[in-house]
């Protein structure tokens, strides 16, 4: 499975991303509270219930050896699965958080501002 790079280019132009989150309040029943992620990609972009989204974080670093030039890295941090879709927005749940990456990510979870792209297969 791979990301559609054409879609990823469009992702950068349109800035599809997580813009909000909501979490159940734990009631002491021992179950892990559910968390919903709200993303600004929807039916108009071909997203429907069950669509899998890859989640990316942009890491900006300054290279002091190249006249303090900023460098942006795009690192995959996880995946979401759409549970509700509307014209321009969707609600999704976590299907995977990448913990097997060798790239250090300060916050090992999905966050507001992380970019999303539709997951496709080769």
CSV table of C-alpha atoms in Angstrom, one decimal:
chain,number,residue,atom,x,y,z
A,1,UNK,CA,0.0,0.0,0.0
A,2,UNK,CA,1.3,3.4,-0.9
A,3,UNK,CA,0.2,7.1,-0.8
A,4,UNK,CA,-1.0,8.6,-4.1
A,5,UNK,CA,1.7,11.2,-4.7
A,6,UNK,CA,-0.4,13.1,-7.1
A,7,UNK,CA,-3.0,13.4,-4.2
A,8,UNK,CA,-0.2,14.3,-1.8
A,9,UNK,CA,0.9,17.2,-4.1
A,10,UNK,CA,-2.7,18.3,-4.0
A,11,UNK,CA,-2.7,17.8,-0.2
A,12,UNK,CA,0.1,20.3,0.1
A,13,UNK,CA,-1.8,22.8,-2.1
A,14,UNK,CA,-5.2,22.3,-0.4
A,15,UNK,CA,-3.8,21.6,3.1
A,16,UNK,CA,-6.0,18.7,4.0
A,17,UNK,CA,-5.4,18.2,7.7
A,18,UNK,CA,-6.8,17.3,11.1
A,19,UNK,CA,-8.5,20.5,12.4
A,20,UNK,CA,-10.2,19.2,15.6
A,21,UNK,CA,-10.4,16.3,17.9
A,22,UNK,CA,-13.0,15.1,20.4
A,23,UNK,CA,-12.7,12.3,23.0
A,24,UNK,CA,-15.1,10.3,25.1
A,25,UNK,CA,-15.1,11.0,28.8
A,26,UNK,CA,-13.8,7.8,30.6
A,27,UNK,CA,-16.5,6.4,32.9
A,28,UNK,CA,-14.3,4.0,34.8
A,29,UNK,CA,-15.3,1.0,32.9
A,30,UNK,CA,-11.8,0.1,31.9
A,31,UNK,CA,-12.4,0.7,28.2
A,32,UNK,CA,-10.1,3.0,26.3
A,33,UNK,CA,-12.0,6.2,25.4
A,34,UNK,CA,-12.8,6.7,21.7
A,35,UNK,CA,-11.3,9.7,20.0
A,36,UNK,CA,-12.7,11.3,16.8
A,37,UNK,CA,-10.6,13.3,14.4
A,38,UNK,CA,-12.2,15.9,12.2
A,39,UNK,CA,-10.5,16.5,8.8
A,40,UNK,CA,-11.2,18.9,6.0
A,41,UNK,CA,-11.5,16.3,3.3
A,42,UNK,CA,-14.8,14.8,2.2
A,43,UNK,CA,-17.1,13.5,-0.4
A,44,UNK,CA,-16.0,16.1,-2.9
A,45,UNK,CA,-12.5,14.7,-2.7
A,46,UNK,CA,-13.7,11.1,-3.1
A,47,UNK,CA,-13.6,10.3,0.6
A,48,UNK,CA,-16.4,8.0,1.9
A,49,UNK,CA,-17.1,5.9,5.0
A,50,UNK,CA,-14.3,3.3,5.2
A,51,UNK,CA,-11.7,5.4,3.3
A,52,UNK,CA,-8.3,5.1,4.9
A,53,UNK,CA,-6.2,8.3,5.3
A,54,UNK,CA,-2.5,8.4,5.9
A,55,UNK,CA,-1.4,11.1,8.4
A,56,UNK,CA,1.8,13.1,7.9
A,57,UNK,CA,3.6,15.6,10.1
A,58,UNK,CA,5.8,18.3,8.7
A,59,UNK,CA,9.0,18.7,10.6
A,60,UNK,CA,10.9,21.9,10.1
A,61,UNK,CA,14.5,22.2,11.0
A,62,UNK,CA,17.1,24.8,10.5
A,63,UNK,CA,20.4,23.7,8.9
A,64,UNK,CA,23.1,25.9,10.4
A,65,UNK,CA,25.7,24.6,7.9
A,66,UNK,CA,23.7,25.9,4.9
A,67,UNK,CA,23.2,29.6,5.8
A,68,UNK,CA,20.5,28.7,8.3
A,69,UNK,CA,18.3,27.3,5.6
A,70,UNK,CA,15.0,25.8,6.8
A,71,UNK,CA,14.4,22.2,5.7
A,72,UNK,CA,10.9,20.6,5.8
A,73,UNK,CA,10.6,16.8,6.3
A,74,UNK,CA,7.4,14.9,5.7
A,75,UNK,CA,7.1,12.0,8.1
A,76,UNK,CA,4.2,9.5,8.2
A,77,UNK,CA,2.8,9.3,11.8
A,78,UNK,CA,-0.3,7.1,11.4
A,79,UNK,CA,-3.5,6.2,9.7
A,80,UNK,CA,-7.2,7.2,10.1
A,81,UNK,CA,-10.3,5.4,8.9
A,82,UNK,CA,-13.3,7.6,8.0
A,83,UNK,CA,-16.5,6.8,10.0
A,84,UNK,CA,-18.6,9.7,8.7
A,85,UNK,CA,-18.3,11.8,5.5
A,86,UNK,CA,-19.9,15.0,4.3
A,87,UNK,CA,-19.2,17.2,1.3
A,88,UNK,CA,-16.0,18.9,2.5
A,89,UNK,CA,-15.3,17.3,5.9
A,90,UNK,CA,-15.1,13.9,7.5
A,91,UNK,CA,-14.8,12.3,11.0
A,92,UNK,CA,-12.3,9.5,11.4
A,93,UNK,CA,-10.9,7.2,14.0
A,94,UNK,CA,-7.3,6.0,14.5
A,95,UNK,CA,-6.5,2.8,12.7
A,96,UNK,CA,-2.8,2.9,13.2
A,97,UNK,CA,-0.1,5.0,15.0
A,98,UNK,CA,3.4,4.4,13.6
A,99,UNK,CA,5.7,3.5,16.4
A,100,UNK,CA,8.2,1.6,14.2
A,101,UNK,CA,9.7,4.6,12.5
A,102,UNK,CA,13.4,5.5,13.0
A,103,UNK,CA,12.6,9.2,12.7
A,104,UNK,CA,12.1,10.8,16.1
A,105,UNK,CA,8.7,12.6,16.4
A,106,UNK,CA,8.3,14.8,19.4
A,107,UNK,CA,4.6,13.8,20.0
A,108,UNK,CA,4.0,10.1,19.1
A,109,UNK,CA,0.2,10.6,18.4
A,110,UNK,CA,-2.0,12.2,15.8
A,111,UNK,CA,-2.5,15.9,16.4
A,112,UNK,CA,-4.3,19.0,15.1
A,113,UNK,CA,-2.4,20.3,12.2
A,114,UNK,CA,-1.2,17.0,10.9
A,115,UNK,CA,-1.7,16.6,7.2
A,116,UNK,CA,-3.8,13.8,5.6
A,117,UNK,CA,-3.9,12.1,2.2
A,118,UNK,CA,-6.0,9.3,0.8
A,119,UNK,CA,-4.3,5.9,1.2
A,120,UNK,CA,-4.2,4.0,-2.1
A,121,UNK,CA,-2.8,0.6,-3.2
A,122,UNK,CA,-0.4,0.0,-6.0
